[in-house]
PDB file of C-alpha atoms in Angstrom:
ATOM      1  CA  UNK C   1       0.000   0.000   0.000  1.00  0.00           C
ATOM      2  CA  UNK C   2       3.143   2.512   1.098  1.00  0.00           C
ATOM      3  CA  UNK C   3       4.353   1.979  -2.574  1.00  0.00           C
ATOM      4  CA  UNK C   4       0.886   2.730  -4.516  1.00  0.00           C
ATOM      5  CA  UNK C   5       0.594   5.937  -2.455  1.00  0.00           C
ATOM      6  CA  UNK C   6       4.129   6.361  -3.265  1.00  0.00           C
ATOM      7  CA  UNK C   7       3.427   6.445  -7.004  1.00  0.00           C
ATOM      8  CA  UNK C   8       0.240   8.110  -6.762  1.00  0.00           C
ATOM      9  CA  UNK C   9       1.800  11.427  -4.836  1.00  0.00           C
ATOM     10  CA  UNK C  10       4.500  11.423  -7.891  1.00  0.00           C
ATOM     11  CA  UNK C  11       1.873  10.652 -10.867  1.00  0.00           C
ATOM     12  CA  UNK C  12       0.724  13.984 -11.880  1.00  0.00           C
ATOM     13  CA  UNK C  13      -2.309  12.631 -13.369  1.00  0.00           C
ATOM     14  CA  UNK C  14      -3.569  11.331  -9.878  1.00  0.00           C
ATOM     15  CA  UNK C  15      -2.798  14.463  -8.232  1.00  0.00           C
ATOM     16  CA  UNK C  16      -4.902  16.404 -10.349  1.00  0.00           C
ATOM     17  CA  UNK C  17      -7.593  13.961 -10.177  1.00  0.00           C
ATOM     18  CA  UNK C  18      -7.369  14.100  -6.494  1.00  0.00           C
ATOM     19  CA  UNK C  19      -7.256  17.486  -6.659  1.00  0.00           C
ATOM     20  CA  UNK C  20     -10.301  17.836  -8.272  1.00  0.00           C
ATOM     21  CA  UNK C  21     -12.510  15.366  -6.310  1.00  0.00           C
ATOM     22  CA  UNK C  22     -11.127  16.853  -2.893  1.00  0.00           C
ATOM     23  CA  UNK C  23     -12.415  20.115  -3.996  1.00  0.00           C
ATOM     24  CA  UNK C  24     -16.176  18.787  -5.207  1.00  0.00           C
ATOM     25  CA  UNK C  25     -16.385  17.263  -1.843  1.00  0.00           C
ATOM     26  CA  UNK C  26     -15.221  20.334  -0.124  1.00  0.00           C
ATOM     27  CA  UNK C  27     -18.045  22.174  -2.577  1.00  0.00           C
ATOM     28  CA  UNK C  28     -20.722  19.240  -1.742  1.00  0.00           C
ATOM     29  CA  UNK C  29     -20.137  19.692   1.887  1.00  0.00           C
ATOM     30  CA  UNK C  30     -20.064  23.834   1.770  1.00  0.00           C
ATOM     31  CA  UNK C  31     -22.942  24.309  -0.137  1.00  0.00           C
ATOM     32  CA  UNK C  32     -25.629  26.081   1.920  1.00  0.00           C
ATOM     33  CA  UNK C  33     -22.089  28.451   2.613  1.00  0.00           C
ATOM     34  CA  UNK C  34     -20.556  28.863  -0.703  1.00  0.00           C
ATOM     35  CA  UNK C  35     -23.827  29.271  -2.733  1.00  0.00           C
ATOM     36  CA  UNK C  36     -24.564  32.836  -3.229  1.00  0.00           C
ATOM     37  CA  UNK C  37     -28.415  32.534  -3.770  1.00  0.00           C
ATOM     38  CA  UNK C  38     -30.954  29.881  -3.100  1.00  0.00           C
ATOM     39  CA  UNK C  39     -31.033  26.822  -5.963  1.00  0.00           C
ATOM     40  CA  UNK C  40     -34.541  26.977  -6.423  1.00  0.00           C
ATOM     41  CA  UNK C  41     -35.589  31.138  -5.880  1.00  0.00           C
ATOM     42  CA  UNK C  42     -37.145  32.154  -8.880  1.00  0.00           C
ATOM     43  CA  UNK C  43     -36.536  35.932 -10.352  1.00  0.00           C
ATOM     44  CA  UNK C  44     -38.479  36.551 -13.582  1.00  0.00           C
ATOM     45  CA  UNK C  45     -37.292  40.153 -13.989  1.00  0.00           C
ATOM     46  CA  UNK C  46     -33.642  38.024 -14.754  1.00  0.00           C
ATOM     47  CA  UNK C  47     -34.933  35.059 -16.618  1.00  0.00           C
ATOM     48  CA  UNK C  48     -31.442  34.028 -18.741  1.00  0.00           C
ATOM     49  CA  UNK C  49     -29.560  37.113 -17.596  1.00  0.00           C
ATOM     50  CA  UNK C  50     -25.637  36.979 -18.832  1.00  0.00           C
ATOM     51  CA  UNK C  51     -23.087  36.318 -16.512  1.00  0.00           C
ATOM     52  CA  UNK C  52     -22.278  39.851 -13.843  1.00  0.00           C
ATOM     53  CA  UNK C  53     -21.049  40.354 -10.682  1.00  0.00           C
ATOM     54  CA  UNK C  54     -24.247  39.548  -9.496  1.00  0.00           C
ATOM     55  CA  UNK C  55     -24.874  36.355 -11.438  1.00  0.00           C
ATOM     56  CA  UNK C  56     -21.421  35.081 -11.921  1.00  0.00           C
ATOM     57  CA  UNK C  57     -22.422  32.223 -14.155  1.00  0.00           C
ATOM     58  CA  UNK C  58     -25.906  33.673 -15.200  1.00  0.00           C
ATOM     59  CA  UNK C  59     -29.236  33.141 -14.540  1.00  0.00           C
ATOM     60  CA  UNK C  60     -31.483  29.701 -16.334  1.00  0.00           C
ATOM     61  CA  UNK C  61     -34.839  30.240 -18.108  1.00  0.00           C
ATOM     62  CA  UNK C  62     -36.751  30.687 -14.766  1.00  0.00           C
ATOM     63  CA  UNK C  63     -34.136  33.425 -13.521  1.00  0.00           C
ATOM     64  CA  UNK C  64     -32.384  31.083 -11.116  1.00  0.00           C
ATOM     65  CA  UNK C  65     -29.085  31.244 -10.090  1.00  0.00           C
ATOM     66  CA  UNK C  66     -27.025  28.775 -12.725  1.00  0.00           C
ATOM     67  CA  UNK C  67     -23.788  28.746  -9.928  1.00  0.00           C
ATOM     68  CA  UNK C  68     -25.667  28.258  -6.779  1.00  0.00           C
ATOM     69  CA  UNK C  69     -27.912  25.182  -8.740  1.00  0.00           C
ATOM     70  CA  UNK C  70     -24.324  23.867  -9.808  1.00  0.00           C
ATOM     71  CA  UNK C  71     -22.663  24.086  -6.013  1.00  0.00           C
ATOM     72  CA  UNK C  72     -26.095  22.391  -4.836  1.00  0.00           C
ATOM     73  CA  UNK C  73     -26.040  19.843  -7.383  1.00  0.00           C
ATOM     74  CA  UNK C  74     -22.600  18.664  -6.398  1.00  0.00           C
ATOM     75  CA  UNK C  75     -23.897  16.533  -3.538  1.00  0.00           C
ATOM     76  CA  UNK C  76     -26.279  14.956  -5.687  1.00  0.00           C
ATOM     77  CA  UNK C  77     -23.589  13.961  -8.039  1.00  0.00           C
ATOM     78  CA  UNK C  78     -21.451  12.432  -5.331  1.00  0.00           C
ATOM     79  CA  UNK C  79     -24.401  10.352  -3.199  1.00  0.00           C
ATOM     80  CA  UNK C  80     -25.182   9.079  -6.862  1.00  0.00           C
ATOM     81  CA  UNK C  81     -22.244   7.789  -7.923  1.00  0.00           C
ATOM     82  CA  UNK C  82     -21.222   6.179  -4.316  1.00  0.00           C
ATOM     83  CA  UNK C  83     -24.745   4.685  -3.964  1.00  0.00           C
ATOM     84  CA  UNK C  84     -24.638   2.604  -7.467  1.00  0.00           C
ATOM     85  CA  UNK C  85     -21.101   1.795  -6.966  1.00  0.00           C
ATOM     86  CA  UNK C  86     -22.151   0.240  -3.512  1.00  0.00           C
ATOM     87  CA  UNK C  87     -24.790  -1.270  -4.930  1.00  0.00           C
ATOM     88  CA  UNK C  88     -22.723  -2.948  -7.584  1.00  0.00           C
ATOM     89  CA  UNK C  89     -20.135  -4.009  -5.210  1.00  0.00           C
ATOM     90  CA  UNK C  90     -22.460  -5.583  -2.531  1.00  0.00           C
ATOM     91  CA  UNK C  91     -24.311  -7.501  -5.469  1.00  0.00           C
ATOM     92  CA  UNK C  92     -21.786  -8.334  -7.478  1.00  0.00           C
ATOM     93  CA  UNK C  93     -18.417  -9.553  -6.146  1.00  0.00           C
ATOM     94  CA  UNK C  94     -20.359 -12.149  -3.759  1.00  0.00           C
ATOM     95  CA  UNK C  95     -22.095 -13.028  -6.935  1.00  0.00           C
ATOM     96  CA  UNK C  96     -18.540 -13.347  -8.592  1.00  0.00           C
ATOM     97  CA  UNK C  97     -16.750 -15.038  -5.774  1.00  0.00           C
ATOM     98  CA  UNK C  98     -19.182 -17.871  -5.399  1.00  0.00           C
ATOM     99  CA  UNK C  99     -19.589 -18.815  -8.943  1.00  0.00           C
ATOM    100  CA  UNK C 100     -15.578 -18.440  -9.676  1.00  0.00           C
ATOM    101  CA  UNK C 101     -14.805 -20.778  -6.403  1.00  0.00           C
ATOM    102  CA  UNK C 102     -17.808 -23.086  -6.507  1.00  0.00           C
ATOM    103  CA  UNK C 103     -17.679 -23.766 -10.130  1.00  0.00           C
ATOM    104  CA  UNK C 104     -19.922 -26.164 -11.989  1.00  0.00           C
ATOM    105  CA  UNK C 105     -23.144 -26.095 -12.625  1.00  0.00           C
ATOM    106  CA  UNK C 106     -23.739 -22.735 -10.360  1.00  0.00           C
ATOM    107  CA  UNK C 107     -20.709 -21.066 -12.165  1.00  0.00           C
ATOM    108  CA  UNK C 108     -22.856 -21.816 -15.581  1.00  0.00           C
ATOM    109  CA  UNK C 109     -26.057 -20.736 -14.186  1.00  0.00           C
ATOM    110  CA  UNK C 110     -24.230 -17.069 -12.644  1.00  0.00           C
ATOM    111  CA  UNK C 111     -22.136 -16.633 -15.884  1.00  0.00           C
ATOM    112  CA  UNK C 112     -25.514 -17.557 -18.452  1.00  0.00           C
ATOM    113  CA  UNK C 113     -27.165 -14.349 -16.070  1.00  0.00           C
ATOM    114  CA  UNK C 114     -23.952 -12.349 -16.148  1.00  0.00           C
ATOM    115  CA  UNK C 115     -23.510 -12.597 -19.669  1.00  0.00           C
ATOM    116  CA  UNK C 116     -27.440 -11.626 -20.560  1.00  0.00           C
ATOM    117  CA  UNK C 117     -27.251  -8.525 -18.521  1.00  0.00           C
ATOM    118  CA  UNK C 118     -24.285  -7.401 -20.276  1.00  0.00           C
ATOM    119  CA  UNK C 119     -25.894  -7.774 -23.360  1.00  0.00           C
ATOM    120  CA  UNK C 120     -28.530  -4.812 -22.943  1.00  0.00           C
ATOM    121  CA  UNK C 121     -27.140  -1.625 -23.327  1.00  0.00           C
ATOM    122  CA  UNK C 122     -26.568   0.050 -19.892  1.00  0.00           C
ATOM    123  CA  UNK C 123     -28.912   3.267 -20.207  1.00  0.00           C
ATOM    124  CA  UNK C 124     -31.812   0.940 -21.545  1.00  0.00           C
ATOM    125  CA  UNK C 125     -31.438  -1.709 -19.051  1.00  0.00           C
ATOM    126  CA  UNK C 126     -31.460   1.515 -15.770  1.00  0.00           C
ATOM    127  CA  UNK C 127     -34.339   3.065 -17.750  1.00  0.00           C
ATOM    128  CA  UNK C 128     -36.239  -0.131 -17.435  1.00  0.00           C
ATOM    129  CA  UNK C 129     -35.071  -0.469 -13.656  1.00  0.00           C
ATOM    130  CA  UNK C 130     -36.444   2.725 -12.973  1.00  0.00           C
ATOM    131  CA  UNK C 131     -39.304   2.629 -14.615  1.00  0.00           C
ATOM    132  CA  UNK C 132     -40.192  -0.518 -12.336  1.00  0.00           C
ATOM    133  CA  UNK C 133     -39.029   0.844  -9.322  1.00  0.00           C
ATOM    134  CA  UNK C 134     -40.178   4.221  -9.435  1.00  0.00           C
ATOM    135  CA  UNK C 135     -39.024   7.983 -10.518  1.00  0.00           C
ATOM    136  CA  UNK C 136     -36.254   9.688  -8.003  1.00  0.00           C
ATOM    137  CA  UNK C 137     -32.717   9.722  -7.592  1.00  0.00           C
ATOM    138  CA  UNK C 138     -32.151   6.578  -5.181  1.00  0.00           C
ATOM    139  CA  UNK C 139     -34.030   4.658  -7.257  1.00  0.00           C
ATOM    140  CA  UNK C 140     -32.018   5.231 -10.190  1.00  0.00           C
ATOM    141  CA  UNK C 141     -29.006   4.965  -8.483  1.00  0.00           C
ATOM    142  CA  UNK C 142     -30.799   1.885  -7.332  1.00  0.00           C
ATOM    143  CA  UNK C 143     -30.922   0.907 -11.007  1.00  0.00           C
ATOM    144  CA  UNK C 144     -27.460   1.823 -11.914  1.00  0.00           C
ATOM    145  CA  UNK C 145     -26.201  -0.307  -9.564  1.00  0.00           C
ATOM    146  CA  UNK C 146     -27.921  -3.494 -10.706  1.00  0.00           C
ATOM    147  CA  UNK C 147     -26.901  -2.498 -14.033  1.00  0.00           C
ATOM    148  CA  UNK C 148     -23.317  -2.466 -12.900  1.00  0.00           C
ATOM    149  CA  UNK C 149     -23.354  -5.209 -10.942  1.00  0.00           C
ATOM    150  CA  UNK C 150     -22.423  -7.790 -13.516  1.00  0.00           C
ATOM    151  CA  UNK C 151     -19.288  -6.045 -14.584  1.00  0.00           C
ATOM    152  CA  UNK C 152     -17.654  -6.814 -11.275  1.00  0.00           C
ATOM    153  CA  UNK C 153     -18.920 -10.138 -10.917  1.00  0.00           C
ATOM    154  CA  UNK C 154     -17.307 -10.995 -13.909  1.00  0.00           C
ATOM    155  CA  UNK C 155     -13.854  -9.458 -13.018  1.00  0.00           C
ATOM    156  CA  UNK C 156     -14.611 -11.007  -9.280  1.00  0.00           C
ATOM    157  CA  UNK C 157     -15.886 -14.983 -10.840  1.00  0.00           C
ATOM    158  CA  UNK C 158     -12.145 -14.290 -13.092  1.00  0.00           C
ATOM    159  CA  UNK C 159     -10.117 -13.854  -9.944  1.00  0.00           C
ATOM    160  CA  UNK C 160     -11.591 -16.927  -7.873  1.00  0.00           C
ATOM    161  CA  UNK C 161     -11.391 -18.921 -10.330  1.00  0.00           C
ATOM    162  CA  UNK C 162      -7.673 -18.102 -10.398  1.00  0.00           C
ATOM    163  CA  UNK C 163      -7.448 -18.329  -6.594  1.00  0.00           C
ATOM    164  CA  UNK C 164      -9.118 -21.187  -5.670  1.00  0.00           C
ATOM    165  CA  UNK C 165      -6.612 -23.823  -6.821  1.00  0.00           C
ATOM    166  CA  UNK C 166      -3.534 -21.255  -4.927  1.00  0.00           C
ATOM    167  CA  UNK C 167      -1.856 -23.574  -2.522  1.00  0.00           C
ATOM    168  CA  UNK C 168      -2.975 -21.488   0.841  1.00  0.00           C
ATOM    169  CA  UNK C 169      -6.570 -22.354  -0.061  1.00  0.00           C
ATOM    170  CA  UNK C 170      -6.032 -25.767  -0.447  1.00  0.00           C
ATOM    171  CA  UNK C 171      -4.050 -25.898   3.086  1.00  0.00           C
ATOM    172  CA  UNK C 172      -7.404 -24.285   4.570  1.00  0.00           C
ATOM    173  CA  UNK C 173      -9.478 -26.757   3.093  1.00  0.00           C
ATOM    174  CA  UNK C 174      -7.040 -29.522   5.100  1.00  0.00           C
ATOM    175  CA  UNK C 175      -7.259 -27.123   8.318  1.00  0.00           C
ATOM    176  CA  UNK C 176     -11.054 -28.248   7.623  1.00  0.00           C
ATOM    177  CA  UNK C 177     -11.951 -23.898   7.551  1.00  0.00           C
ATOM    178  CA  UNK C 178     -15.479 -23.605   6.334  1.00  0.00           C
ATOM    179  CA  UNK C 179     -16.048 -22.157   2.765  1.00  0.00           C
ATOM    180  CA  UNK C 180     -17.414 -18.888   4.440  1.00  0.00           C
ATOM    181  CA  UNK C 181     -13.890 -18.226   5.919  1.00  0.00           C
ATOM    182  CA  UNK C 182     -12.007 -19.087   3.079  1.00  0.00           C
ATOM    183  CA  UNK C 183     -13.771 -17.088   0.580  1.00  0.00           C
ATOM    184  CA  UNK C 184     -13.499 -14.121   3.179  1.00  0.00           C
ATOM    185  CA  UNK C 185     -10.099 -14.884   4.733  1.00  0.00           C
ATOM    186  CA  UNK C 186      -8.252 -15.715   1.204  1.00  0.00           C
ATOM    187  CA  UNK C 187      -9.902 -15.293  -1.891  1.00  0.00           C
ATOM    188  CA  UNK C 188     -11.484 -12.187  -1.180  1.00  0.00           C
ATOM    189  CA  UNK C 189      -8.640 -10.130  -0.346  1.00  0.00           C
ATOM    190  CA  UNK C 190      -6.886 -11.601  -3.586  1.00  0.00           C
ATOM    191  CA  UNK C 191      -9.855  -9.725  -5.704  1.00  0.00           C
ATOM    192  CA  UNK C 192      -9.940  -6.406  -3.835  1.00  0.00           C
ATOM    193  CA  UNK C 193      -6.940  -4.827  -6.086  1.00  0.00           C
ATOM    194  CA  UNK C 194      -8.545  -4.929  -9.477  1.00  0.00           C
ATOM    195  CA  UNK C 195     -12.277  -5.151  -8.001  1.00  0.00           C
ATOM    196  CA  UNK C 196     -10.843  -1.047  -6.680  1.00  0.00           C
ATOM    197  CA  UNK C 197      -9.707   0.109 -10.214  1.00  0.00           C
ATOM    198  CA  UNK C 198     -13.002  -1.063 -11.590  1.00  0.00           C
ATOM    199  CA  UNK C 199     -14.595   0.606  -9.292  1.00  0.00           C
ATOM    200  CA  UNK C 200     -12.937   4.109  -9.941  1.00  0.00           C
ATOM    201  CA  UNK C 201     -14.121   3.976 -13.664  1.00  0.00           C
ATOM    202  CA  UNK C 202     -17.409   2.570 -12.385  1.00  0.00           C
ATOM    203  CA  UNK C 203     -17.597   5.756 -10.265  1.00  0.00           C
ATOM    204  CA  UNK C 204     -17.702   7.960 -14.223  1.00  0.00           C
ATOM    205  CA  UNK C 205     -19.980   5.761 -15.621  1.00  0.00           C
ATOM    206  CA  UNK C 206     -22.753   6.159 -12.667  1.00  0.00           C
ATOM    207  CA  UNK C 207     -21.800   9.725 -12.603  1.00  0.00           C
ATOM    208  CA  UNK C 208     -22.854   9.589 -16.145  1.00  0.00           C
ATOM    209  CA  UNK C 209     -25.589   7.605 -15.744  1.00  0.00           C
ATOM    210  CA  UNK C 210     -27.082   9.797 -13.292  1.00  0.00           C
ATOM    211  CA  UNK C 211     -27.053  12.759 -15.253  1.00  0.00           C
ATOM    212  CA  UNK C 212     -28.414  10.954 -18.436  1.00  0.00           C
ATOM    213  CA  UNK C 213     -31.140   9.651 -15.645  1.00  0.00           C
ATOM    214  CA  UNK C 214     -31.326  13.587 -14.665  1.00  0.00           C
ATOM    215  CA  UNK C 215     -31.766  14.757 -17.996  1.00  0.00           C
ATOM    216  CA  UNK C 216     -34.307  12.265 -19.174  1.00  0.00           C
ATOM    217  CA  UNK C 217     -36.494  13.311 -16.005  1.00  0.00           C
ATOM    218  CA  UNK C 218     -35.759   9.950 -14.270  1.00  0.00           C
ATOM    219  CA  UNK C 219     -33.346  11.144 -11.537  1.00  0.00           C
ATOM    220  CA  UNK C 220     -33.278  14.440  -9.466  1.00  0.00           C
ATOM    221  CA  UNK C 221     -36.669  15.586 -10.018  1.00  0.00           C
ATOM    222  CA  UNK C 222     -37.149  19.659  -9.871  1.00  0.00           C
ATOM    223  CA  UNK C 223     -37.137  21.645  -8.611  1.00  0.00           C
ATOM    224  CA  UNK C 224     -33.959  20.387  -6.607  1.00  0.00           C
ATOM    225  CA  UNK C 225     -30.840  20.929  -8.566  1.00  0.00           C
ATOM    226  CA  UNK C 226     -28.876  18.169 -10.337  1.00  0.00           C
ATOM    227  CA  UNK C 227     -26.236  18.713 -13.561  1.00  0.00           C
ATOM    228  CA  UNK C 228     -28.480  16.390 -15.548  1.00  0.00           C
ATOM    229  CA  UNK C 229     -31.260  18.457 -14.613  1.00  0.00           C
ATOM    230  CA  UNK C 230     -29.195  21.625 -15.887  1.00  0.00           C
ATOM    231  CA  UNK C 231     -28.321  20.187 -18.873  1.00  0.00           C
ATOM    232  CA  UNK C 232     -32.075  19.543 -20.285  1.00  0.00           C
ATOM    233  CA  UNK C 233     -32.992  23.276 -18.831  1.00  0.00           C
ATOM    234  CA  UNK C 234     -30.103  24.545 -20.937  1.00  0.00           C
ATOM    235  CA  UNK C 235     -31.156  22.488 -24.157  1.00  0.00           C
ATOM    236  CA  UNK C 236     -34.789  23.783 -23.990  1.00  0.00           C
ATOM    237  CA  UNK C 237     -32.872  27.361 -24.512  1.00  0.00           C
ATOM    238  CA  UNK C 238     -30.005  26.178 -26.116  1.00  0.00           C
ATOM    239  CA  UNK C 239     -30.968  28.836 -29.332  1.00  0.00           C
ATOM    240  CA  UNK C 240     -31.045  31.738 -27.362  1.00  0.00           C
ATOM    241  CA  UNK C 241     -28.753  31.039 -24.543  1.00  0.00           C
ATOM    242  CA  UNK C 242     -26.443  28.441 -25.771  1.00  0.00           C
ATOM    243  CA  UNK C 243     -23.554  29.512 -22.987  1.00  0.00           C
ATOM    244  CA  UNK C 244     -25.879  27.931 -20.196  1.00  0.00           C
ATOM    245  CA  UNK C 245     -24.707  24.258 -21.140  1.00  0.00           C
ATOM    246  CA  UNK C 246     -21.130  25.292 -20.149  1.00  0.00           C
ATOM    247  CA  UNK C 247     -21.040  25.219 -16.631  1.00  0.00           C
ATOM    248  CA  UNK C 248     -22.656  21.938 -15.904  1.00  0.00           C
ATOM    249  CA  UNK C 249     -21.529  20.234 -19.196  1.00  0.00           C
ATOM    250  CA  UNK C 250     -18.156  21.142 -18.171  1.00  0.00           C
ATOM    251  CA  UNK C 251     -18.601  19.906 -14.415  1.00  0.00           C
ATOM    252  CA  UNK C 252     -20.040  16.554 -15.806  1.00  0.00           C
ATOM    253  CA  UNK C 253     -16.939  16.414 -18.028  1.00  0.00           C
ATOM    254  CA  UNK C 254     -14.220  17.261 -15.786  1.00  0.00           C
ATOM    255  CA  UNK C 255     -15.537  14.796 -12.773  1.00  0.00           C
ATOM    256  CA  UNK C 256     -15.614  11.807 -15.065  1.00  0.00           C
ATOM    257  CA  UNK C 257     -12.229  12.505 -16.526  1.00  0.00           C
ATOM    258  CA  UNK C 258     -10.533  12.905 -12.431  1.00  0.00           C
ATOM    259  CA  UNK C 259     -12.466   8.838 -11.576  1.00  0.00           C
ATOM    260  CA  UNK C 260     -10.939   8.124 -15.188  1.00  0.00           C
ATOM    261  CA  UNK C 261      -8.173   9.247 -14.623  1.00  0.00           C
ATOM    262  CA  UNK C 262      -7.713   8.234 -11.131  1.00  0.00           C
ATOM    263  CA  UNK C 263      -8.315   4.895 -12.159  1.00  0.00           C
ATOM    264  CA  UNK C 264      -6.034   4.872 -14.894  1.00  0.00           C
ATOM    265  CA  UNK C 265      -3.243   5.744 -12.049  1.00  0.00           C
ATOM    266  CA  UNK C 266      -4.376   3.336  -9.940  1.00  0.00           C
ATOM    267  CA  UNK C 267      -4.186   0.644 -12.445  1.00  0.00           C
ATOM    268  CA  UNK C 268      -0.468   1.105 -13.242  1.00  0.00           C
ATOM    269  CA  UNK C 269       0.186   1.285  -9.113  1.00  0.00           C
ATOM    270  CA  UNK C 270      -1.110  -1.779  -8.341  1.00  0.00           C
ATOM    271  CA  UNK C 271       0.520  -3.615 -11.455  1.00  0.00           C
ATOM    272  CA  UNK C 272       4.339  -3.786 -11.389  1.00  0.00           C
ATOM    273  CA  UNK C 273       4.584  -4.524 -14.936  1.00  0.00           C
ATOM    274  CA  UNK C 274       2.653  -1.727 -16.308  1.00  0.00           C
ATOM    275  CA  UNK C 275       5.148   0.710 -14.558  1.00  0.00           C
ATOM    276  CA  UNK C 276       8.046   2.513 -16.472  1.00  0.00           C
TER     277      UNK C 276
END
């Protein structure tokens, strides 16, 4: 672990990525301080005013505030992206482990599943989630997070099925330890390093996810703030006030490339090989 931080404090890339994240939570956390108006007051004599001193960013078609709706929507972005990732990893790396160490007929049965849920496009397949669970954020998230769930039992069912014939797991089987403690005790820890970079990109795609949710009227609902939710404001007066996509196209943008990017880093730290 000393040696991954090690390379991520030298690794430009990381820093900036870290950099970046630090701040949105700082942001997330601040908001009701660092927001200059309320997200949801309504001024029509400033309905998609120009950015001034007293509307740094500018006002949106109902004369709100675009920077304090982009400082509130922060903290939607982050419980959405940790809530499907959580999701994914509490349903899918059990999934994983069991089928990769149990093998058999219950490895065919997991992988038959795994393989037609990865066959539906993501967005289509969190669309139909919703739809059955309801409108709102948590239930998209909710949705995401099922939808990401195979992609880690996969890389979870490839690393078991690696582990399970290791030496130490055989020597626990002779100790007479229960299955329970060895997948826990042995071949879990042997998944957790590339089960964490998959879950750094996973942490884009539900950011993405959310907002596509957002935009399509399936996540944040209004009038609470959310960059999705900014987005399809901006594209109803995209003709007239084209500049108001900026801001949260931008924030969308820049957030997915620091868990990219992050990722990335921590994929080369945790593989030897990869380093130069």
């Amino acid at each position: 672990m000393s040696a991954v931080l090690a390379y991520l404090r030298r690794d430009m890339r990381a820093a900036l990525a870290l950099a970046w994240l630090a701040a949105l939570v700082i942001v997330a956390i601040a908001a009701p301080w660092l927001s200059p108006y309320s997200p949801t007051a309504q001024n029509v004599n400033d309905m998609l005013a120009e950015p001034s001193a007293a509307h740094w960013l500018g006002t949106d078609d109902l004369g709100r505030d675009i920077l304090s709706r982009l400082i509130h929507g922060a903290p939607a972005t982050i419980y959405a992206s940790f809530l499907a990732v959580g999701i994914a990893i509490v349903i899918g790396v059990p999934i994983g482990l069991v089928a990769g160490y149990f093998g058999g007929w219950i490895d065919d049965v997991i992988s038959r599943t795994i393989d037609t849920l990865l066959s539906f496009p993501a967005i289509v397949l969190a669309i139909a989630v919703t739809g059955a669970l309801g409108i709102g954020l948590t239930n998209g998230m909710i949705a995401v997070g099922i939808v990401f769930a195979p992609q880690l039992a996969r890389l979870a069912r490839a690393r078991a099925l690696v582990v399970r014939h290791e030496l130490y797991v055989d020597a626990a089987r002779c100790f007479g330890a229960s299955t329970p403690h060895i997948l826990w005790r042995h071949v879990l820890p042997n998944t957790v390093q590339p089960v964490i970079v998959q879950v750094t990109l996973l942490l884009a795609g539900a950011l993405l996810a959310e907002a596509s949710l957002s935009f399509l009227g399936l996540g944040v609902q209004p009038p609470n703030p959310s960059w999705g939710a900014m987005l399809a404001r901006a594209y109803q007066t995209m003709d007239v006030a084209p500049e108001q996509m900026y801001p949260p196209g931008l924030a969308i943008l820049f957030t997915a490339l620091a868990f990219n990017a992050l990722g990335e880093s921590l994929r080369v730290a945790l593989d030897p090989t990869l380093k130069r």
